[in-house]
Amino acid sequence: MLLPQRVTLVDVGPRDGLQNESQPVDTSHKVALVHQLQAAGLREIEVTSFVSPKWVPQMADNAAVMAGIARPAGVRHSVLTPNLKGLEAALPSRPDEIVVFAAATEAFSQRNINCSIEESFERFRPVVAEAHRHGIKVRGAISCAVGCPYQGDVSADEVERVVRLMKEAGVDHCGVADTIGVGTPRKVQAAMERALKHYPVAEVSGHFHDTYGQALANVYACLEVGIHTFDASVGGLGGCPYAKGATGNVATEDVLYMLNGLGIETGIDIERLVDAAAGISRALGRPVSSRVGKALLARRERAAA
Amino acid sequence: MLLPQRVTLVDVGPRDGLQNESQPVDTSHKVALVHQLQAAGLREIEVTSFVSPKWVPQMADNAAVMAGIARPAGVRHSVLTPNLKGLEAALPSRPDEIVVFAAATEAFSQRNINCSIEESFERFRPVVAEAHRHGIKVRGAISCAVGCPYQGDVSADEVERVVRLMKEAGVDHCGVADTIGVGTPRKVQAAMERALKHYPVAEVSGHFHDTYGQALANVYACLEVGIHTFDASVGGLGGCPYAKGATGNVATEDVLYMLNGLGIETGIDIERLVDAAAGISRALGRPVSSRVGKALLARRERAAA
């Protein structure tokens, strides 16, 4: 089975990672993190979200972060904009891409954003139209695509229903997210295959949390069905607020290590990526939690000893 | 691609895990751990090693542990016996299986056991013969089969050389070990394919450390080439003494979670396995470190709240 020759990693650490910190993180640390990611070779970065600071105080400095970062050619900066108000607030920051999301299950939709799946699409259809009017690409994320904390198992049919709604709404890219990290390789492949029925492979991505340690196996399984775009979070930042004990997104450096071993190109330098993980961990006052981060930092210590 | 319908997990936590503890663990805790593993449904357990207590004081109570454990029919208890002296010391304990090992690289062989690969085989050829004379099965482990801390990369040819030596020495089972956890799926498959040239698939197993977080992806890749026996360590016990910052063996519960998700039978109950992880972690005075252990224990806490 041939694997993709090249993979794009989208670092969602500054947004999906840091929005789960109990204490808001200094704007300067966020800007420094984005710069370190760019220096490591990341070309897609989810920078912040434009949501009410009442709900997500961690992202209240969204415009300041966007204004503070360098915007070199070739790097795409995306922001989460769940509704029209968010998009309008985001526009002056000139995001390259916006992210909208819907849940794969009614239970999660109701409990997370307080509306049905169909209502969530009604809410973001105008967001898609307005973004396109400004020439901004729209990435859609389907949360709980392999498991839901309220419903339990999620079927591929349920995923495909939302994929189809995404397509009909004009969303350009379809991200399939295992929000609570319960997926295993074959279930993930089944969900991906439904997305691939409606989107070209270049516009389908995987987003895995490592709660049950399955994320890398799931990424590998996705590579086998041709998926070549993945979200990941430097240092494994973040967590799922709906599940105590849940870990964050799969660490970008853990995914990168596997891709390097598989001979797949990414354009990312693993040592500089670990610098970024170490930098933000230092700012947060805790050790790097990713396996690769820990192992490579320990290797550096040994080399320096 | 069809995956195996059934997988055998060999829990090596009591030996490979606990021998890396800086403080020897009470014999009673070891016995309790073996009993908890048996209660969870484990049918193969690596219990202890018979090596000089001067070198491995953690396993000085080997005979006491073997004498202390219940030996129900259907459960295989193995012990590590690197030389004839070890085997002779082990025989009164009636192990079902003994384990011998050799390195895939000369550099590791010299630094780890102070002899060449060929010399290590000279040392254990009489062990194999003597074990067979007592009707005891011999499992061989090839350490550093995908990477070596001294040499770096390890080629499939180097692995096959040792596989062939194992076969010629009459070793019944060939375990392929990524001792320092540096392997990625395709490298691991390549090593496995060399073992499969000389041993039937039922007598080849994988042993992965999770130092770089790659272990589950590697197990999945092995399933794809038909491998259906894996070592793992409850609670992710253990570490590699040759690499600071290295984590232990892949956690049995992390592997089991993936196998359950893939619909593969093991006969093991994940909740009782997490009980075993929690039990030994409590005895060691630290929290469970495996992802699945943490996630399932957190789920229990929520359910109890």
Coordinates of C-alpha atoms in Angstrom, one line a residue:
Chain A
M1 CA 0.0 0.0 0.0
L2 CA 1.5 3.4 -1.0
L3 CA 1.4 6.2 1.5
P4 CA 1.3 9.9 0.6
Q5 CA 4.7 11.3 -0.3
R6 CA 4.0 14.6 1.4
V7 CA 1.8 15.6 4.3
T8 CA 0.6 18.9 5.5
L9 CA 0.5 19.4 9.3
V10 CA -1.8 22.2 10.6
D11 CA -0.7 23.3 14.0
V12 CA -3.8 24.1 16.0
G13 CA -1.9 24.5 19.3
P14 CA -2.3 28.3 19.6
R15 CA -6.1 28.0 19.3
D16 CA -7.3 24.5 20.2
G17 CA -4.5 24.0 22.6
L18 CA -4.3 27.2 24.5
Q19 CA -8.1 27.8 24.6
N20 CA -8.2 24.9 27.1
E21 CA -5.8 26.5 29.6
S22 CA -7.4 27.5 32.8
Q23 CA -5.4 30.7 33.0
P24 CA -5.3 32.9 29.9
V25 CA -1.9 32.9 28.3
D26 CA 0.0 36.1 27.7
T27 CA -0.5 37.5 24.2
S28 CA 3.3 37.8 23.8
H29 CA 3.7 34.0 24.5
K30 CA 1.1 33.3 21.8
V31 CA 2.8 35.5 19.3
A32 CA 6.2 33.9 20.2
L33 CA 4.7 30.4 19.7
V34 CA 3.3 31.2 16.3
H35 CA 6.7 32.6 15.3
Q36 CA 8.5 29.5 16.6
L37 CA 6.1 27.3 14.6
Q38 CA 6.8 29.3 11.5
A39 CA 10.5 29.0 12.1
A40 CA 10.1 25.2 12.4
G41 CA 8.5 25.2 9.0
L42 CA 4.8 25.0 9.7
R43 CA 2.9 26.5 6.9
E44 CA -0.6 26.2 8.3
I45 CA -1.4 27.5 11.8
E46 CA -4.7 27.9 13.5
V47 CA -4.0 31.1 15.4
T48 CA -7.0 32.0 17.6
S49 CA -10.7 32.1 17.6
F50 CA -13.2 35.0 17.4
V51 CA -15.9 34.0 19.9
S52 CA -17.4 35.9 22.8
P53 CA -14.7 36.5 25.5
K54 CA -17.5 35.7 27.9
W55 CA -17.5 32.1 26.7
V56 CA -13.8 31.8 25.9
P57 CA -11.8 34.4 27.8
Q58 CA -8.6 32.6 26.8
M59 CA -9.0 33.9 23.2
A60 CA -10.1 37.5 24.2
D61 CA -6.8 38.8 22.7
N62 CA -7.6 37.3 19.2
A63 CA -7.1 40.6 17.3
A64 CA -3.9 41.4 19.2
V65 CA -2.4 38.1 18.5
M66 CA -3.3 38.4 14.8
A67 CA -1.8 41.9 14.7
G68 CA 1.3 40.7 16.5
I69 CA 2.4 37.9 14.3
A70 CA 4.5 38.2 11.2
R71 CA 2.6 37.1 8.1
P72 CA 5.3 35.7 5.7
A73 CA 4.2 34.6 2.3
G74 CA 3.3 30.9 2.1
V75 CA 2.0 30.6 5.6
R76 CA -1.7 30.3 6.1
H77 CA -3.2 31.6 9.3
S78 CA -6.7 30.4 10.2
V79 CA -9.1 31.5 12.9
L80 CA -12.2 29.9 14.3
T81 CA -15.3 31.9 13.7
P82 CA -18.4 30.1 14.8
N83 CA -20.9 32.7 13.7
L84 CA -21.3 35.9 11.6
K85 CA -20.4 38.1 14.5
G86 CA -17.2 36.2 14.9
L87 CA -16.4 36.5 11.2
E88 CA -17.0 40.2 11.2
A89 CA -14.7 40.6 14.2
A90 CA -12.1 38.5 12.4
L91 CA -12.1 40.2 9.0
P92 CA -9.9 43.2 10.0
S93 CA -7.2 40.7 11.0
R94 CA -7.2 39.3 7.4
P95 CA -7.2 35.6 8.2
D96 CA -6.3 33.3 5.3
E97 CA -8.8 30.8 6.3
I98 CA -11.7 30.5 8.8
V99 CA -12.9 27.4 10.6
V100 CA -16.5 26.5 11.3
F101 CA -17.7 23.4 13.0
A102 CA -20.6 21.1 13.5
A103 CA -21.1 18.0 15.6
A104 CA -21.7 14.5 14.2
T105 CA -24.3 13.8 16.8
E106 CA -27.4 15.7 18.0
A107 CA -26.5 15.1 21.6
F108 CA -23.1 16.8 21.3
S109 CA -24.5 19.6 19.2
Q110 CA -27.2 20.3 21.8
R111 CA -24.9 20.2 24.8
N112 CA -21.9 21.9 23.2
I113 CA -23.5 24.7 21.2
N114 CA -27.1 24.5 22.3
C115 CA -28.8 23.8 19.0
S116 CA -29.5 21.0 16.6
I117 CA -27.1 20.0 13.8
E118 CA -29.4 21.5 11.2
E119 CA -29.6 24.8 13.3
S120 CA -25.8 24.9 13.5
F121 CA -25.7 24.8 9.7
E122 CA -28.3 27.6 9.5
R123 CA -26.1 29.6 11.7
F124 CA -22.9 29.2 9.7
R125 CA -24.3 29.2 6.1
P126 CA -24.1 33.0 6.1
V127 CA -20.6 32.8 7.6
V128 CA -19.5 30.7 4.6
A129 CA -21.1 33.0 2.1
E130 CA -19.6 36.1 3.7
A131 CA -16.1 34.5 4.0
H132 CA -16.2 33.6 0.3
R133 CA -17.3 37.1 -0.6
H134 CA -14.0 38.2 1.0
G135 CA -12.0 35.5 -0.8
I136 CA -11.4 33.6 2.4
K137 CA -11.3 29.8 2.4
V138 CA -13.6 27.9 4.8
R139 CA -12.5 24.9 6.7
G140 CA -15.2 22.8 8.3
A141 CA -14.6 20.6 11.3
I142 CA -16.9 17.7 12.2
S143 CA -16.6 17.1 15.9
C144 CA -17.2 13.7 17.6
A145 CA -16.9 11.9 14.3
V146 CA -16.0 8.6 15.8
G147 CA -17.4 8.8 19.3
C148 CA -19.5 11.1 21.4
P149 CA -19.4 11.6 25.2
Y150 CA -23.2 11.6 25.4
Q151 CA -24.3 9.2 22.7
G152 CA -21.3 6.8 22.7
D153 CA -20.6 5.2 19.4
V154 CA -21.1 7.3 16.2
S155 CA -21.9 5.6 12.9
A156 CA -20.3 6.4 9.5
D157 CA -23.8 7.2 8.3
E158 CA -24.1 9.9 10.9
V159 CA -20.7 11.3 9.8
E160 CA -21.7 11.3 6.2
R161 CA -24.9 13.2 6.9
V162 CA -22.8 16.1 8.3
V163 CA -20.2 15.8 5.5
R164 CA -23.0 16.2 3.0
L165 CA -24.4 19.2 4.9
M166 CA -20.9 20.7 4.8
K167 CA -20.6 20.2 1.1
E168 CA -24.1 21.7 0.5
A169 CA -23.2 24.7 2.7
G170 CA -20.2 25.4 0.4
V171 CA -17.5 24.6 3.0
D172 CA -14.2 24.1 1.2
H173 CA -12.5 21.6 3.4
C174 CA -13.8 18.8 5.6
G175 CA -12.0 18.0 8.8
V176 CA -12.9 14.8 10.6
A177 CA -12.3 15.2 14.3
D178 CA -12.1 12.5 17.0
T179 CA -12.8 15.2 19.6
I180 CA -12.7 12.8 22.6
G181 CA -9.9 10.5 21.3
V182 CA -11.9 7.3 21.4
G183 CA -11.3 6.2 17.8
T184 CA -9.4 3.2 16.6
P185 CA -7.9 2.7 13.1
R186 CA -10.7 0.9 11.3
K187 CA -13.4 3.2 12.7
V188 CA -11.4 6.2 11.7
Q189 CA -10.9 4.9 8.2
A190 CA -14.6 4.2 7.8
A191 CA -15.4 7.9 8.8
M192 CA -12.7 9.1 6.4
E193 CA -14.1 7.1 3.6
R194 CA -17.4 8.9 4.0
A195 CA -15.7 12.3 3.8
L196 CA -13.8 11.1 0.7
K197 CA -17.1 10.4 -1.0
H198 CA -17.9 14.1 -1.1
Y199 CA -14.6 15.9 -0.9
P200 CA -11.3 15.4 -2.8
V201 CA -8.6 13.9 -0.7
A202 CA -6.7 17.2 -0.7
E203 CA -9.6 18.8 1.2
V204 CA -10.1 16.1 3.9
S205 CA -8.1 16.2 7.1
G206 CA -7.9 14.2 10.3
H207 CA -7.9 15.7 13.8
F208 CA -7.1 13.4 16.7
H209 CA -7.0 13.7 20.4
D210 CA -4.7 11.3 22.2
T211 CA -6.9 10.6 25.2
Y212 CA -6.7 6.8 24.7
G213 CA -3.2 6.9 23.1
Q214 CA -4.7 5.9 19.7
A215 CA -3.9 9.1 17.7
L216 CA -0.8 8.0 15.9
A217 CA -2.2 4.6 15.0
N218 CA -5.2 6.6 13.6
V219 CA -3.0 8.9 11.6
Y220 CA -1.2 6.0 10.2
A221 CA -4.5 4.3 9.2
C222 CA -5.6 7.6 7.5
L223 CA -2.3 7.7 5.5
E224 CA -3.3 4.3 4.2
V225 CA -6.5 5.7 2.7
G226 CA -4.6 8.6 1.2
I227 CA -5.3 11.4 3.7
H228 CA -2.4 13.8 3.7
T229 CA -3.5 16.7 6.0
F230 CA -3.7 16.5 9.7
D231 CA -4.3 18.8 12.6
A232 CA -1.9 18.5 15.5
S233 CA -0.9 20.6 18.5
V234 CA 2.7 21.4 19.3
G235 CA 3.6 19.9 22.7
G236 CA 0.3 18.1 22.8
L237 CA -1.3 21.3 24.1
G238 CA -4.9 21.3 25.0
G239 CA -7.5 19.0 26.3
C240 CA -11.1 18.3 26.0
P241 CA -13.2 20.3 28.5
Y242 CA -15.9 17.6 28.3
A243 CA -13.8 14.8 29.7
K244 CA -11.8 15.0 32.9
G245 CA -8.4 13.2 32.4
A246 CA -8.6 13.7 28.7
T247 CA -5.3 14.7 27.0
G248 CA -4.9 17.2 24.3
N249 CA -4.6 17.0 20.6
V250 CA -2.0 14.6 19.3
A251 CA 1.4 16.3 19.6
T252 CA 2.7 17.7 16.3
E253 CA 6.2 16.4 17.0
D254 CA 4.9 12.9 17.7
V255 CA 3.1 12.9 14.3
L256 CA 6.2 14.4 12.6
Y257 CA 8.5 11.8 14.1
M258 CA 6.3 9.1 12.5
L259 CA 6.1 10.8 9.2
N260 CA 9.9 11.3 9.2
G261 CA 10.3 7.6 9.9
L262 CA 7.9 6.8 7.0
G263 CA 10.0 8.9 4.7
I264 CA 7.1 11.4 4.2
E265 CA 8.0 15.0 3.5
T266 CA 6.5 17.8 5.6
G267 CA 9.0 20.6 5.4
I268 CA 9.1 20.8 9.2
D269 CA 12.3 20.6 11.3
I270 CA 11.7 18.4 14.3
E271 CA 14.4 20.0 16.5
R272 CA 13.0 23.5 15.9
L273 CA 9.5 22.1 16.5
V274 CA 10.7 20.8 19.9
D275 CA 12.1 24.2 20.6
A276 CA 8.6 25.6 20.1
A277 CA 7.1 22.9 22.4
A278 CA 9.8 23.7 25.0
G279 CA 9.1 27.4 24.7
I280 CA 5.4 27.3 25.2
S281 CA 5.7 24.7 28.0
R282 CA 8.2 27.0 29.8
A283 CA 5.7 29.9 29.4
L284 CA 3.0 27.7 30.9
G285 CA 5.3 26.6 33.7
R286 CA 5.2 22.9 33.1
P287 CA 7.3 20.3 31.4
V288 CA 6.8 19.2 27.8
S289 CA 4.2 16.4 27.8
S290 CA 4.7 14.9 24.4
R291 CA 6.6 11.7 24.0
V292 CA 8.9 12.9 21.3
G293 CA 9.4 16.2 23.0
K294 CA 10.5 14.5 26.2
A295 CA 12.7 12.0 24.4
L296 CA 14.4 14.6 22.2
L297 CA 14.9 17.0 25.1
A298 CA 16.4 14.2 27.2
R299 CA 18.7 13.3 24.3
R300 CA 19.9 16.9 24.1
E301 CA 20.6 16.9 27.9
R302 CA 22.7 13.7 27.4
A303 CA 24.6 15.2 24.5
A304 CA 25.3 18.3 26.6
A305 CA 26.4 16.3 29.6
Chain B
M1 CA -6.4 -6.0 4.4
L2 CA -7.5 -8.6 6.9
L3 CA -6.3 -8.3 10.4
P4 CA -5.9 -11.3 12.8
Q5 CA -9.1 -12.3 14.5
R6 CA -7.4 -13.1 17.8
V7 CA -4.3 -11.7 19.4
T8 CA -2.3 -13.0 22.4
L9 CA -0.9 -10.3 24.7
V10 CA 2.1 -11.3 26.9
D11 CA 2.3 -9.1 29.9
V12 CA 5.9 -8.5 30.7
G13 CA 5.2 -5.9 33.4
P14 CA 6.2 -8.0 36.4
R15 CA 9.6 -8.6 34.8
D16 CA 10.6 -6.1 32.2
G17 CA 8.6 -3.4 33.9
L18 CA 9.5 -3.9 37.6
Q19 CA 13.1 -4.7 36.9
N20 CA 13.6 -1.0 36.0
E21 CA 12.3 0.3 39.3
S22 CA 15.0 2.1 41.3
Q23 CA 13.7 0.6 44.5
P24 CA 13.0 -3.2 44.6
V25 CA 9.3 -3.9 44.8
D26 CA 7.9 -6.0 47.6
T27 CA 7.4 -9.7 46.6
S28 CA 3.8 -9.5 47.8
H29 CA 3.1 -6.7 45.4
K30 CA 4.6 -8.7 42.5
V31 CA 2.5 -11.7 43.4
A32 CA -0.7 -9.6 43.7
L33 CA 0.1 -8.1 40.3
V34 CA 0.4 -11.5 38.6
H35 CA -2.9 -12.5 40.2
Q36 CA -4.6 -9.4 39.0
L37 CA -3.3 -10.0 35.5
Q38 CA -4.6 -13.5 35.6
A39 CA -8.0 -12.3 36.9
A40 CA -8.1 -9.9 33.9
G41 CA -7.7 -12.7 31.5
L42 CA -4.0 -12.6 30.7
R43 CA -2.8 -16.1 29.7
E44 CA 0.9 -15.3 29.2
I45 CA 2.9 -13.5 31.8
E46 CA 6.6 -12.9 32.0
V47 CA 7.0 -13.2 35.8
T48 CA 10.6 -12.6 36.7
S49 CA 14.2 -13.2 35.7
F50 CA 16.9 -15.5 37.0
V51 CA 20.0 -13.3 36.8
S52 CA 22.6 -12.4 39.4
P53 CA 21.1 -10.3 42.1
K54 CA 24.3 -8.4 42.0
W55 CA 23.3 -7.1 38.6
V56 CA 19.5 -7.0 39.0
P57 CA 18.7 -6.7 42.7
Q58 CA 15.1 -5.9 41.6
M59 CA 14.6 -9.6 40.7
A60 CA 16.4 -11.2 43.6
D61 CA 13.1 -12.6 44.9
N62 CA 12.5 -14.5 41.6
A63 CA 12.0 -17.9 43.3
A64 CA 9.8 -16.4 46.0
V65 CA 7.6 -14.8 43.4
M66 CA 7.3 -18.0 41.4
A67 CA 6.5 -19.9 44.5
G68 CA 3.9 -17.3 45.6
I69 CA 1.8 -17.2 42.5
A70 CA -1.2 -19.4 41.7
R71 CA -0.5 -21.5 38.6
P72 CA -3.9 -22.1 37.0
A73 CA -4.2 -24.4 34.0
G74 CA -4.0 -22.4 30.7
V75 CA -1.7 -19.7 32.0
R76 CA 1.9 -19.7 30.8
H77 CA 4.5 -18.2 33.2
S78 CA 7.8 -17.3 31.6
V79 CA 11.1 -16.2 33.2
L80 CA 14.2 -14.6 31.8
T81 CA 17.3 -16.9 32.0
P82 CA 20.2 -15.4 30.2
N83 CA 22.6 -18.2 30.9
L84 CA 22.8 -21.8 32.2
K85 CA 23.3 -20.7 35.8
G86 CA 20.0 -18.8 35.5
L87 CA 18.2 -21.7 34.0
E88 CA 19.4 -24.0 36.7
A89 CA 18.2 -21.6 39.3
A90 CA 14.9 -21.3 37.5
L91 CA 14.1 -25.0 37.0
P92 CA 12.8 -25.7 40.6
S93 CA 10.2 -23.0 39.9
R94 CA 8.9 -24.9 36.9
P95 CA 8.5 -22.1 34.4
D96 CA 6.4 -22.9 31.4
E97 CA 8.7 -21.0 29.2
I98 CA 12.1 -19.3 29.4
V99 CA 13.3 -16.2 27.6
V100 CA 16.8 -15.6 26.2
F101 CA 17.9 -12.6 24.2
A102 CA 20.4 -11.3 21.8
A103 CA 21.0 -7.9 20.3
A104 CA 20.6 -7.0 16.7
T105 CA 23.8 -4.9 16.8
E106 CA 27.3 -5.7 17.9
A107 CA 27.5 -2.3 19.6
F108 CA 24.5 -3.0 21.9
S109 CA 25.7 -6.6 22.5
Q110 CA 29.1 -5.4 23.7
R111 CA 27.8 -2.6 25.8
N112 CA 24.8 -4.4 27.3
I113 CA 26.1 -7.9 27.9
N114 CA 29.8 -7.5 27.2
C115 CA 30.2 -9.9 24.4
S116 CA 29.7 -10.2 20.6
I117 CA 26.4 -11.4 19.1
E118 CA 28.1 -14.8 18.2
E119 CA 29.4 -15.1 21.8
S120 CA 26.0 -14.4 23.2
F121 CA 24.6 -17.3 21.1
E122 CA 27.5 -19.6 22.4
R123 CA 26.4 -18.7 25.8
F124 CA 22.7 -19.5 25.4
R125 CA 22.9 -22.6 23.1
P126 CA 23.3 -24.8 26.1
V127 CA 20.5 -23.0 27.8
V128 CA 18.2 -23.9 24.9
A129 CA 19.2 -27.5 24.9
E130 CA 18.8 -27.9 28.6
A131 CA 15.4 -26.1 28.6
H132 CA 14.2 -28.5 25.8
R133 CA 15.5 -31.5 27.8
H134 CA 13.1 -30.4 30.5
G135 CA 10.3 -29.8 28.0
I136 CA 10.4 -26.1 28.4
K137 CA 9.6 -23.8 25.5
V138 CA 12.3 -21.2 24.6
R139 CA 11.3 -17.7 23.6
G140 CA 14.1 -15.6 22.0
A141 CA 14.1 -11.8 22.0
I142 CA 16.0 -9.7 19.6
S143 CA 16.8 -6.4 21.2
C144 CA 17.4 -3.2 19.3
A145 CA 15.8 -4.7 16.2
V146 CA 14.9 -1.3 14.6
G147 CA 17.3 1.1 16.3
C148 CA 20.3 1.0 18.6
P149 CA 21.4 3.7 21.0
Y150 CA 25.0 3.3 20.0
Q151 CA 24.8 2.4 16.3
G152 CA 21.7 4.3 15.3
D153 CA 19.7 2.8 12.5
V154 CA 19.5 -1.0 12.3
S155 CA 19.0 -2.7 8.9
A156 CA 16.6 -5.6 8.2
D157 CA 19.7 -7.6 7.1
E158 CA 21.1 -7.2 10.6
V159 CA 17.9 -8.4 12.1
E160 CA 17.7 -11.4 9.8
R161 CA 21.2 -12.4 10.7
V162 CA 20.1 -12.8 14.3
V163 CA 16.8 -14.4 13.4
R164 CA 18.7 -17.0 11.6
L165 CA 21.0 -17.6 14.5
M166 CA 18.0 -17.9 16.8
K167 CA 16.5 -20.5 14.4
E168 CA 19.8 -22.4 14.2
A169 CA 20.1 -22.4 18.0
G170 CA 16.7 -24.1 18.2
V171 CA 14.9 -21.2 19.8
D172 CA 11.1 -21.8 19.5
H173 CA 9.8 -18.3 19.3
C174 CA 11.2 -15.1 17.9
G175 CA 10.4 -11.8 19.5
V176 CA 11.3 -8.7 17.7
A177 CA 12.0 -5.8 20.1
D178 CA 12.2 -2.1 19.6
T179 CA 14.1 -1.7 22.9
I180 CA 14.5 2.0 22.7
G181 CA 11.2 2.8 21.0
V182 CA 12.5 4.6 17.9
G183 CA 10.7 2.5 15.3
T184 CA 8.0 3.6 12.9
P185 CA 5.5 1.4 11.1
R186 CA 7.3 0.6 7.8
K187 CA 10.6 -0.1 9.5
V188 CA 8.9 -2.4 12.0
Q189 CA 7.1 -4.2 9.2
A190 CA 10.4 -4.7 7.4
A191 CA 12.0 -6.2 10.5
M192 CA 8.9 -8.5 11.1
E193 CA 9.0 -9.7 7.5
R194 CA 12.6 -11.0 8.1
A195 CA 11.5 -12.9 11.2
L196 CA 8.6 -14.3 9.2
K197 CA 11.0 -15.8 6.6
H198 CA 12.3 -18.1 9.3
Y199 CA 9.5 -18.5 11.8
P200 CA 5.8 -19.3 11.4
V201 CA 3.6 -16.3 12.2
A202 CA 2.4 -17.9 15.4
E203 CA 6.0 -17.9 16.7
V204 CA 6.8 -14.3 16.0
S205 CA 5.9 -11.4 18.3
G206 CA 6.4 -7.7 18.6
H207 CA 7.8 -5.9 21.7
F208 CA 7.5 -2.1 21.6
H209 CA 8.6 0.7 23.9
D210 CA 6.6 3.9 23.7
T211 CA 9.5 6.3 24.1
Y212 CA 8.6 8.3 20.9
G213 CA 4.8 7.5 21.2
Q214 CA 5.0 5.1 18.2
A215 CA 4.2 1.8 19.8
L216 CA 0.5 1.6 19.0
A217 CA 1.1 2.6 15.3
N218 CA 3.7 -0.1 15.2
V219 CA 1.4 -2.7 16.7
Y220 CA -1.2 -1.8 14.1
A221 CA 1.4 -2.1 11.3
C222 CA 2.3 -5.5 12.7
L223 CA -1.3 -6.7 12.7
E224 CA -1.4 -5.8 9.0
V225 CA 1.4 -8.3 8.3
G226 CA -0.4 -10.9 10.4
I227 CA 1.6 -10.7 13.6
H228 CA -0.8 -11.7 16.4
T229 CA 1.4 -11.9 19.6
F230 CA 2.6 -8.8 21.4
D231 CA 4.5 -8.1 24.6
A232 CA 3.1 -5.3 26.6
S233 CA 3.4 -4.0 30.1
V234 CA 0.4 -3.3 32.4
G235 CA 0.3 0.4 33.3
G236 CA 3.2 1.0 30.9
L237 CA 5.6 -0.1 33.7
G238 CA 9.3 0.0 33.0
G239 CA 11.7 2.1 31.1
C240 CA 14.9 1.7 29.3
P241 CA 17.9 2.1 31.6
Y242 CA 20.0 3.1 28.5
A243 CA 18.0 6.2 27.7
K244 CA 17.1 8.8 30.2
G245 CA 13.6 10.1 29.6
A246 CA 12.7 6.9 27.9
T247 CA 9.2 5.6 28.8
G248 CA 8.4 1.9 29.4
N249 CA 6.9 -0.8 27.3
V250 CA 3.7 0.1 25.6
A251 CA 0.9 -0.3 28.1
T252 CA -1.1 -3.5 27.8
E253 CA -4.4 -1.5 28.3
D254 CA -3.5 0.9 25.5
V255 CA -2.9 -2.0 23.1
L256 CA -6.0 -3.8 24.4
Y257 CA -8.2 -0.7 23.8
M258 CA -7.0 -0.6 20.1
L259 CA -7.6 -4.3 19.7
N260 CA -11.1 -4.0 21.2
G261 CA -11.8 -1.2 18.8
L262 CA -10.6 -3.3 15.9
G263 CA -12.9 -6.2 17.0
I264 CA -10.0 -8.5 17.7
E265 CA -10.5 -11.0 20.5
T266 CA -8.0 -11.3 23.3
G267 CA -10.0 -12.8 26.2
I268 CA -8.9 -9.8 28.4
D269 CA -11.2 -7.6 30.4
I270 CA -10.1 -4.0 30.1
E271 CA -11.7 -2.8 33.3
R272 CA -10.0 -5.6 35.3
L273 CA -6.7 -4.8 33.5
V274 CA -7.0 -1.2 34.6
D275 CA -7.6 -2.5 38.2
A276 CA -4.2 -4.3 37.9
A277 CA -2.6 -1.1 36.6
A278 CA -4.1 0.9 39.4
G279 CA -3.1 -1.7 42.0
I280 CA 0.6 -1.8 41.0
S281 CA 0.8 2.0 40.6
R282 CA -0.6 2.4 44.1
A283 CA 2.0 0.0 45.4
L284 CA 4.7 2.0 43.6
G285 CA 3.3 5.2 45.0
R286 CA 2.5 7.0 41.7
P287 CA -0.4 7.6 39.4
V288 CA -1.2 5.3 36.5
S289 CA 0.8 6.6 33.5
S290 CA -0.9 4.9 30.6
R291 CA -3.4 6.9 28.5
V292 CA -6.1 4.3 28.7
G293 CA -5.5 3.8 32.4
K294 CA -5.8 7.5 33.1
A295 CA -8.9 7.9 30.8
L296 CA -10.8 4.9 32.2
L297 CA -10.0 5.8 35.8
A298 CA -11.2 9.4 35.2
R299 CA -14.4 8.0 33.6
R300 CA -14.9 5.9 36.8
E301 CA -14.5 9.0 38.9
R302 CA -17.1 10.9 36.9
A303 CA -19.5 7.9 37.1
A304 CA -19.1 7.8 40.9
A305 CA -19.5 11.6 41.3

